[in-house]
Coordinates of C-alpha atoms in Angstrom, one line a residue:
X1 CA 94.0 120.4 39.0
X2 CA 97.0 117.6 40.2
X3 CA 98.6 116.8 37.8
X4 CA 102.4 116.5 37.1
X5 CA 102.5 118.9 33.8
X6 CA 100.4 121.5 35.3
X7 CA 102.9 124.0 37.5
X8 CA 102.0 123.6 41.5
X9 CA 100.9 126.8 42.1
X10 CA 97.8 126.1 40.2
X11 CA 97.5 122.5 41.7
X12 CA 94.8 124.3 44.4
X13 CA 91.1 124.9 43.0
X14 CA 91.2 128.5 41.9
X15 CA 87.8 128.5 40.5
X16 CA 84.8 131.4 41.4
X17 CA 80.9 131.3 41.3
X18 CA 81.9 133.9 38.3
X19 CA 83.6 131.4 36.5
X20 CA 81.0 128.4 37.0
X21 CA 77.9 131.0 36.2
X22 CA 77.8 129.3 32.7
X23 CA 77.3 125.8 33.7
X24 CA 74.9 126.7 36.6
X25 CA 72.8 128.8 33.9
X26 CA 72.2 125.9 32.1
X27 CA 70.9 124.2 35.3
X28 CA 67.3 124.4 34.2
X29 CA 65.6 125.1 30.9
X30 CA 64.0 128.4 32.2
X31 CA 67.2 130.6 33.8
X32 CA 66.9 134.0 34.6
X33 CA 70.5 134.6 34.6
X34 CA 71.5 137.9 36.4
X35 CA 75.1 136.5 37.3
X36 CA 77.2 138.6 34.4
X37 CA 77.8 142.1 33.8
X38 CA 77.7 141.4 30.1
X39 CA 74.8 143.4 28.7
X40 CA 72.3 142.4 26.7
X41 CA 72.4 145.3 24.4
X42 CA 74.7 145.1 21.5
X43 CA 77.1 148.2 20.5
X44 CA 75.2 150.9 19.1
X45 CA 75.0 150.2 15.3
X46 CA 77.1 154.0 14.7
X47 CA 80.2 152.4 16.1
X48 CA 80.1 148.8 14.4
X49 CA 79.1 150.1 11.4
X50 CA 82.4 152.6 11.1
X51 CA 84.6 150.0 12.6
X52 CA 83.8 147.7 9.9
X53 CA 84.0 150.5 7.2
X54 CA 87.7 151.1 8.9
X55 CA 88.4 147.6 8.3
X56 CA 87.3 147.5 4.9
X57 CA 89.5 150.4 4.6
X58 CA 92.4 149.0 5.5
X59 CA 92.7 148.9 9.8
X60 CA 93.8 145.0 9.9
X61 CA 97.0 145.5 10.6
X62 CA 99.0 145.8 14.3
X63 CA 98.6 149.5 15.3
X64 CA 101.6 151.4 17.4
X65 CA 102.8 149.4 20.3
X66 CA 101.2 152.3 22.8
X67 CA 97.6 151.9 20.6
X68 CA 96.5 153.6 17.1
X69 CA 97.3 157.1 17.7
X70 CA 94.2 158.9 16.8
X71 CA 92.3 156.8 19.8
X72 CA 95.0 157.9 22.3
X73 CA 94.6 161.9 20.9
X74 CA 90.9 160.8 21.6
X75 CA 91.3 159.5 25.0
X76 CA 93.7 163.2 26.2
X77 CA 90.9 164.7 24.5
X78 CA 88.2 162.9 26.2
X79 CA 89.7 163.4 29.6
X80 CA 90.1 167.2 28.4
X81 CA 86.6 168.2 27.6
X82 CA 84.7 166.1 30.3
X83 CA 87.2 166.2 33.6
X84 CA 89.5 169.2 32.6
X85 CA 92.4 166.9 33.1
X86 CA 95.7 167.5 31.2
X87 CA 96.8 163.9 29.9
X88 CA 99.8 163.3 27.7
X89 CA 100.1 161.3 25.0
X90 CA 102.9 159.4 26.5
X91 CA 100.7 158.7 29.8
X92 CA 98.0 156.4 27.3
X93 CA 98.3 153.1 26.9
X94 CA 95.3 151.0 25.0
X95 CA 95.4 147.1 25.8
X96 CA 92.6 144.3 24.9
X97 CA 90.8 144.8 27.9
X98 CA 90.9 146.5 31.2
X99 CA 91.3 143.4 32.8
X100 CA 94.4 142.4 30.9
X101 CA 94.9 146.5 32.2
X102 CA 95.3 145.3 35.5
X103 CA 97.6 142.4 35.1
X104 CA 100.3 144.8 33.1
X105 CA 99.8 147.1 35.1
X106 CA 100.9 145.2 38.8
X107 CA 103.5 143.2 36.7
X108 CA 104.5 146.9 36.2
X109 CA 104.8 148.0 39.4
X110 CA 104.9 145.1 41.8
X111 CA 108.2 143.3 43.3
X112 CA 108.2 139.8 44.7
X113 CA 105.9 139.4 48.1
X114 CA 105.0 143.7 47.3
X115 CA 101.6 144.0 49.2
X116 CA 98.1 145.4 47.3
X117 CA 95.1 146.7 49.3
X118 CA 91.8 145.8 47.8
X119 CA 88.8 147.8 48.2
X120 CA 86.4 145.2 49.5
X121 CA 84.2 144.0 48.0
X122 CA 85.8 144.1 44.7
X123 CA 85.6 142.5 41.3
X124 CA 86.4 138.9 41.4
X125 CA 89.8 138.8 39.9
X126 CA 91.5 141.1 41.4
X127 CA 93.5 138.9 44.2
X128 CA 94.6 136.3 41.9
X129 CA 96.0 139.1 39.2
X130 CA 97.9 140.9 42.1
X131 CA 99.3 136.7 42.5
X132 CA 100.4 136.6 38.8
X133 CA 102.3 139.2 39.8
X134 CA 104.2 137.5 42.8
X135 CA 102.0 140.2 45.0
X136 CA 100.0 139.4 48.4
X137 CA 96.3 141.3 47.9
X138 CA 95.2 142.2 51.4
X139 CA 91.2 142.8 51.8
X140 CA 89.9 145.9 52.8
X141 CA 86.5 146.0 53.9
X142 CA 83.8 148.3 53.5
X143 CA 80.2 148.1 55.1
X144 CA 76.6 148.9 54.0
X145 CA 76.3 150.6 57.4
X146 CA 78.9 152.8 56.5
X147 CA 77.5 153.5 52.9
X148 CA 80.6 151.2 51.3
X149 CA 82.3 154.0 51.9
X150 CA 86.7 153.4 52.5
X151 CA 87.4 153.8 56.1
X152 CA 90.7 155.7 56.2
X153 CA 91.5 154.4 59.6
X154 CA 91.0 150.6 58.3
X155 CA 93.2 151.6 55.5
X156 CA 96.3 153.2 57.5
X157 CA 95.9 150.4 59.6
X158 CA 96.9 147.5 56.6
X159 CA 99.5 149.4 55.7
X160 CA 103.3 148.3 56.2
X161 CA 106.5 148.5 54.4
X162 CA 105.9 145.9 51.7
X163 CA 102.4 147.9 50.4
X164 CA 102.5 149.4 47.3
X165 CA 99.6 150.0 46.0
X166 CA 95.9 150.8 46.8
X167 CA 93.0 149.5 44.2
X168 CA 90.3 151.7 44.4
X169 CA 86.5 151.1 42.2
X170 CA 84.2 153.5 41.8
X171 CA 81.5 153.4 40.9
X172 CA 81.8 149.1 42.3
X173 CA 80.9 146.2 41.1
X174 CA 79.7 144.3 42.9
X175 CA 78.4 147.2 45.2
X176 CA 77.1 149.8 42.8
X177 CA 78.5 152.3 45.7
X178 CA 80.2 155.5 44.3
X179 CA 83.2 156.9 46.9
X180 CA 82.6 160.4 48.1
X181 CA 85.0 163.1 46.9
X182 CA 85.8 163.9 50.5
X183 CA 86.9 159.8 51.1
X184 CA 88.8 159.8 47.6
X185 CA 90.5 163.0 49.1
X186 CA 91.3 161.6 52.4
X187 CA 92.8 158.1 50.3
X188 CA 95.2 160.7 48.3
X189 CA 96.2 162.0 51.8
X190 CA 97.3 158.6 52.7
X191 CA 99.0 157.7 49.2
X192 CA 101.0 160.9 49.6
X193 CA 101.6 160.3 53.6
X194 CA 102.7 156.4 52.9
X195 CA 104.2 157.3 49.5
X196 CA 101.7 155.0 47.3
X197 CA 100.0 154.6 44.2
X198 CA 96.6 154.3 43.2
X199 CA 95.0 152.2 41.2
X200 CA 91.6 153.6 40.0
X201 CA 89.4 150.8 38.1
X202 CA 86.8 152.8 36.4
X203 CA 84.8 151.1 34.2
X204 CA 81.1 152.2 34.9
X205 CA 82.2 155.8 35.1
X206 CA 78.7 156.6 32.8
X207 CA 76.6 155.0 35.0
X208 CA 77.3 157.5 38.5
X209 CA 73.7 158.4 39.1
X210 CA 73.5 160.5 42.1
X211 CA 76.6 162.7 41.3
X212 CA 78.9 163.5 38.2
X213 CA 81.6 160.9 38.3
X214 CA 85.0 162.8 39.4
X215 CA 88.3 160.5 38.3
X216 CA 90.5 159.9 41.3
X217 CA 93.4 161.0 39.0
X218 CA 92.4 164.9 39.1
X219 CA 92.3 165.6 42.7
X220 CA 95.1 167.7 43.5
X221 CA 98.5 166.1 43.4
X222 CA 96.9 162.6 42.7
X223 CA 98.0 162.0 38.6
X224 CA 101.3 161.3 39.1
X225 CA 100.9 158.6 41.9
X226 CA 97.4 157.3 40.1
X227 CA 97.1 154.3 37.4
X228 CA 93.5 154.6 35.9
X229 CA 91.9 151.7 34.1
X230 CA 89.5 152.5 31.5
X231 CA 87.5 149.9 29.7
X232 CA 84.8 150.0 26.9
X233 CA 82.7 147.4 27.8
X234 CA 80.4 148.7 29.8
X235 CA 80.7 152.7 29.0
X236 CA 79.3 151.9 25.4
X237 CA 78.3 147.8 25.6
X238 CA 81.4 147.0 23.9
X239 CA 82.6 143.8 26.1
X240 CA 83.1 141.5 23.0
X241 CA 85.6 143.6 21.4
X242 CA 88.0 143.6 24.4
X243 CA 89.6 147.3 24.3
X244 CA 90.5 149.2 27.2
X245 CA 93.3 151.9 27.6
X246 CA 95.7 152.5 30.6
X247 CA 96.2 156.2 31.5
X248 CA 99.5 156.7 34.2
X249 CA 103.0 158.7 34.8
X250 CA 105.0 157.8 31.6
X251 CA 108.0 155.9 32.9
X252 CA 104.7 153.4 34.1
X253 CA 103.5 153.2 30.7
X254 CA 107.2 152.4 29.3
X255 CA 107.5 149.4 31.4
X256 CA 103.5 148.6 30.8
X257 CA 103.8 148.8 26.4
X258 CA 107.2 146.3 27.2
X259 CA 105.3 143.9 29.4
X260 CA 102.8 143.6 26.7
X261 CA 104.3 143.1 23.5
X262 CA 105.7 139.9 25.2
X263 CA 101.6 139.2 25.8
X264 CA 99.4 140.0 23.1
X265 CA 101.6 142.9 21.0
X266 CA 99.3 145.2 20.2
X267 CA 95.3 145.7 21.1
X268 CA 93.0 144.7 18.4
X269 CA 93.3 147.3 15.5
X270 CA 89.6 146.9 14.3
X271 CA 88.4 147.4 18.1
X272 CA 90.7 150.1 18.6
X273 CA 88.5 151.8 15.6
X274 CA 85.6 151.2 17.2
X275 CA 86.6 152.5 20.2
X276 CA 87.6 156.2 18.8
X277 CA 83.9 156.4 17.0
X278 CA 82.8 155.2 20.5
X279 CA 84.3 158.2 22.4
X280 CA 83.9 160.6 19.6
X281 CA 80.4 159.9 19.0
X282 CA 79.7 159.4 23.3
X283 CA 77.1 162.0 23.2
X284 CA 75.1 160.4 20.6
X285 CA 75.1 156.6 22.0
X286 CA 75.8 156.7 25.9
X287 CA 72.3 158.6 26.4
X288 CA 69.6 156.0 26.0
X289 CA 71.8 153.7 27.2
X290 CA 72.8 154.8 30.3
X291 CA 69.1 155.5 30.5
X292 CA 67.8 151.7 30.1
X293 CA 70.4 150.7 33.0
X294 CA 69.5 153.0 35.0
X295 CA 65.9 152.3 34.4
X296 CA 66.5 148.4 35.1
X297 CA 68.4 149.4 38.7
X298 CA 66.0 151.4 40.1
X299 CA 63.2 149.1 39.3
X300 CA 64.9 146.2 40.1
X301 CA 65.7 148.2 43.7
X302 CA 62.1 148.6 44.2
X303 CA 61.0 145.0 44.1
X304 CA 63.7 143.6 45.9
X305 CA 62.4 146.2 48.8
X306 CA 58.9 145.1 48.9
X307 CA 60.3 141.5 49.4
X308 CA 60.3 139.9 52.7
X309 CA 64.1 138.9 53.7
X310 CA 66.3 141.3 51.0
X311 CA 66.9 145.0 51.1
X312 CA 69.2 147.0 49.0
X313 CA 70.4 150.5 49.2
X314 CA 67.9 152.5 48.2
X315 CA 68.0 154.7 45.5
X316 CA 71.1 153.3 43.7
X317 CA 74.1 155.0 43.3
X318 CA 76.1 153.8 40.4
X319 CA 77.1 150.6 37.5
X320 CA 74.1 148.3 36.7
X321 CA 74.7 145.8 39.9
X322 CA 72.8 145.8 43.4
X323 CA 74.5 143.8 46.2
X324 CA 71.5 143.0 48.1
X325 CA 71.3 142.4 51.9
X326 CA 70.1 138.7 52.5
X327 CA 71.0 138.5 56.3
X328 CA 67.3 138.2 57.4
X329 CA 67.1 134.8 56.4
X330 CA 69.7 133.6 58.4
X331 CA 71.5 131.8 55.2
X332 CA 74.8 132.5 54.1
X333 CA 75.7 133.7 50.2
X334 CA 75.9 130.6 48.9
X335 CA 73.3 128.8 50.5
X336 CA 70.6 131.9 49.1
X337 CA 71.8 131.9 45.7
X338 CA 71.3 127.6 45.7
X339 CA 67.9 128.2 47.2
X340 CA 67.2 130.8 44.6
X341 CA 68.6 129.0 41.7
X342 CA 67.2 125.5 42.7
X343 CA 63.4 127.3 43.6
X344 CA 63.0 130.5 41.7
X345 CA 65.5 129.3 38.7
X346 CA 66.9 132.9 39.2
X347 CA 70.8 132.5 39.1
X348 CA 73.0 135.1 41.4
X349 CA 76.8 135.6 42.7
X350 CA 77.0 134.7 46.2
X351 CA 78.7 137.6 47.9
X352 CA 81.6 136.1 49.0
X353 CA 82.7 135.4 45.7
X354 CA 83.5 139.3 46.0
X355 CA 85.4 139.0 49.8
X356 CA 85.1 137.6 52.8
X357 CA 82.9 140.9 53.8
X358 CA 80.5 139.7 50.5
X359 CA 79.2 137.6 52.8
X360 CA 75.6 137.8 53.9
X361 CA 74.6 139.3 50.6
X362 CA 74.1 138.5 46.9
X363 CA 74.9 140.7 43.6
X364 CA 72.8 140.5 40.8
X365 CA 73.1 142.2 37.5
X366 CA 70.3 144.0 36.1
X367 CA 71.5 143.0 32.2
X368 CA 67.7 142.1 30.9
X369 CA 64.7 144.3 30.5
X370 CA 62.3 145.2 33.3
X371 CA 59.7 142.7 32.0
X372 CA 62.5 139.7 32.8
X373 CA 63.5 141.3 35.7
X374 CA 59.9 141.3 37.1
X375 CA 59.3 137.6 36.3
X376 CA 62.6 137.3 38.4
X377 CA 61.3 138.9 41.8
X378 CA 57.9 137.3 41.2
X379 CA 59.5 134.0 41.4
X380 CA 61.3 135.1 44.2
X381 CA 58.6 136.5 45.9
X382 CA 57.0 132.8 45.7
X383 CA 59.9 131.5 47.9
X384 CA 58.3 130.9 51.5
X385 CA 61.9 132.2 52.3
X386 CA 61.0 135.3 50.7
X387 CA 57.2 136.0 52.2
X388 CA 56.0 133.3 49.3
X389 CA 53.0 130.8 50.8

């Protein structure tokens, strides 16, 4: 947008296919939208319900600048009982979000022209936070063929004297790949050889599916060079009341809880509630949950392998996304997902919206039931493009 009152570094077209997926949903009458991880369950009833009795009961107020206290005791507890990791209340942070996470945590961290590699390909956002923060991202692609696994030797190879930090996402979105222990290992090798930190985005840690999810943080020697980014969005379909937490050393969070009371202050105080019944109630509400995405992923991996033209890794690792292969047809990202849209009236990300190594594939996210999902790849499967007549 050109325009004399709007500042010039925003004068280029920053927009994504994330961003537009609302007006290209309302393309036709019939969408099948699987563009947004926003699920389509609502919070567990448990958690609103005690929210909303904490409000009644007075929890409308601003909470401690850091976040009410009993979540953070929650959250060192939390990371206690399932990872064995000793966090201090001093190393918790909650903010409105994980993504607003991000942000204070680069403006944290990061000086003018301070270089970020990005694991690639990674959630949409990510270069244009590490901008706000006067940063230069720098891609680094991973590969299907290599099982979106980091390659260490691509990753020694971007560094120079300006990087700082290293974003790592595991389980991915878009990918739904889960890093080894053995490649998280070899990254905390190079953070400690190049002097680094780590920035560990895990939001779909409850949806690892092959193997238990292992937080980057407690390898050996890794949680005082790590930032981790937690969210509650996704863990417990809580993406409307915008709560995360931040867990790093605490001279980080210092700097992070200053940043941010020139930003929003504090994190909701009713969603900060609702948050602590979410963790301390996990084992009662996660379950089926987890169960119905993982449900929907595996199915949805199944169809898209019987089609003609699309493959995806097969069975799925992790989060509720598949980044499907759609190199067969000889199209690129964006021109599948316009054939798609403008055929099947089934609307997905092109991959490049994820990186320039998106390309060649699309991501879809399996947020309806298997019945919607199955109407989707019959559509597509009634695409001549797909093996359709």
């Amino acid at each position: 947008m050109k325009h004399k009152y709007i500042a010039k570094r925003y004068w280029k077209d920053q927009s994504t296919a994330m961003g537009q997926s609302d007006v290209m949903a309302r393309a036709f009458d019939d969408v099948i939208n699987l563009s947004l991880g926003d699920p389509d369950l609502i919070t567990h009833e448990l958690i609103i319900d005690k929210a909303f009795a904490d409000a009644r009961a007075g929890h409308t107020k601003y909470t401690d600048f850091r976040g009410d206290p009993e979540l953070r005791a929650e959250i060192c507890r939390f990371y206690e009982e399932e990872y064995g990791m000793d966090v201090k209340d001093e190393e918790v942070f909650v903010c409105a979000s994980a993504c607003l996470g991000m942000y204070l945590a680069l403006e944290a961290i990061l000086d003018d022209g301070d270089e970020v590699i990005l694991q690639a390909p990674y959630f949409t956002p990510y270069p244009q936070q590490v901008e706000l923060a006067r940063g230069i991202p720098v891609e680094l692609a991973t590969y299907e063929e290599e099982d979106f696994q980091i390659n260490i030797e691509r990753l020694e190879g971007l560094i120079n004297e300006r990087t700082k930090a290293v974003v790592i996402n595991s389980p991915s979105n878009p990918t739904g790949n889960c890093l080894t222990v053995e490649t998280m290992e070899e990254i905390g090798r190079i953070a400690e050889k190049y002097d680094l930190l780590v920035i560990s985005d895990d939001i779909y840690t409850a949806f690892s599916y092959q193997n238990p999810f292992v937080p980057f943080g407690s390898l050996k020697g890794m949680k005082e060079r790590t930032i981790i980014l937690n969210s509650f969005s996704k863990n417990f379909t809580m993406t409307g009341w915008r709560v995360g937490n931040i867990i790093a050393p605490e001279y980080i969070i210092k700097v992070i809880q200053q940043i941010n009371e020139n930003v929003v202050f504090t994190a909701p105080s009713i969603s900060q509630r609702a948050a602590l019944h979410a963790l301390r109630n996990r084992k009662e509400v996660q379950p089926s949950m987890v169960e119905e995405y993982r449900s929907r992923v595996f199915y949805a991996a199944k169809r898209i392998n019987e089609l003609k033209g699309m493959s995806v890794i097969d069975p799925p690792k992790g989060s509720f996304y598949l980044f499907i292969n759609i190199k067969e047809t000889g199209l690129s990202s964006e021109e599948a997902a316009e054939a798609i849209l403008k055929e099947a009236h089934v609307l997905m990300l092109p991959g490049n919206a994820f990186g320039s190594c998106g390309e060649g594939y699309l991501r879809i996210a399996c947020t309806v039931n298997n019945q919607v999902l199955g109407e989707a790849f019959d559509r597509i499967g009634r695409m001549k493009l797909f093996g359709g007549k």
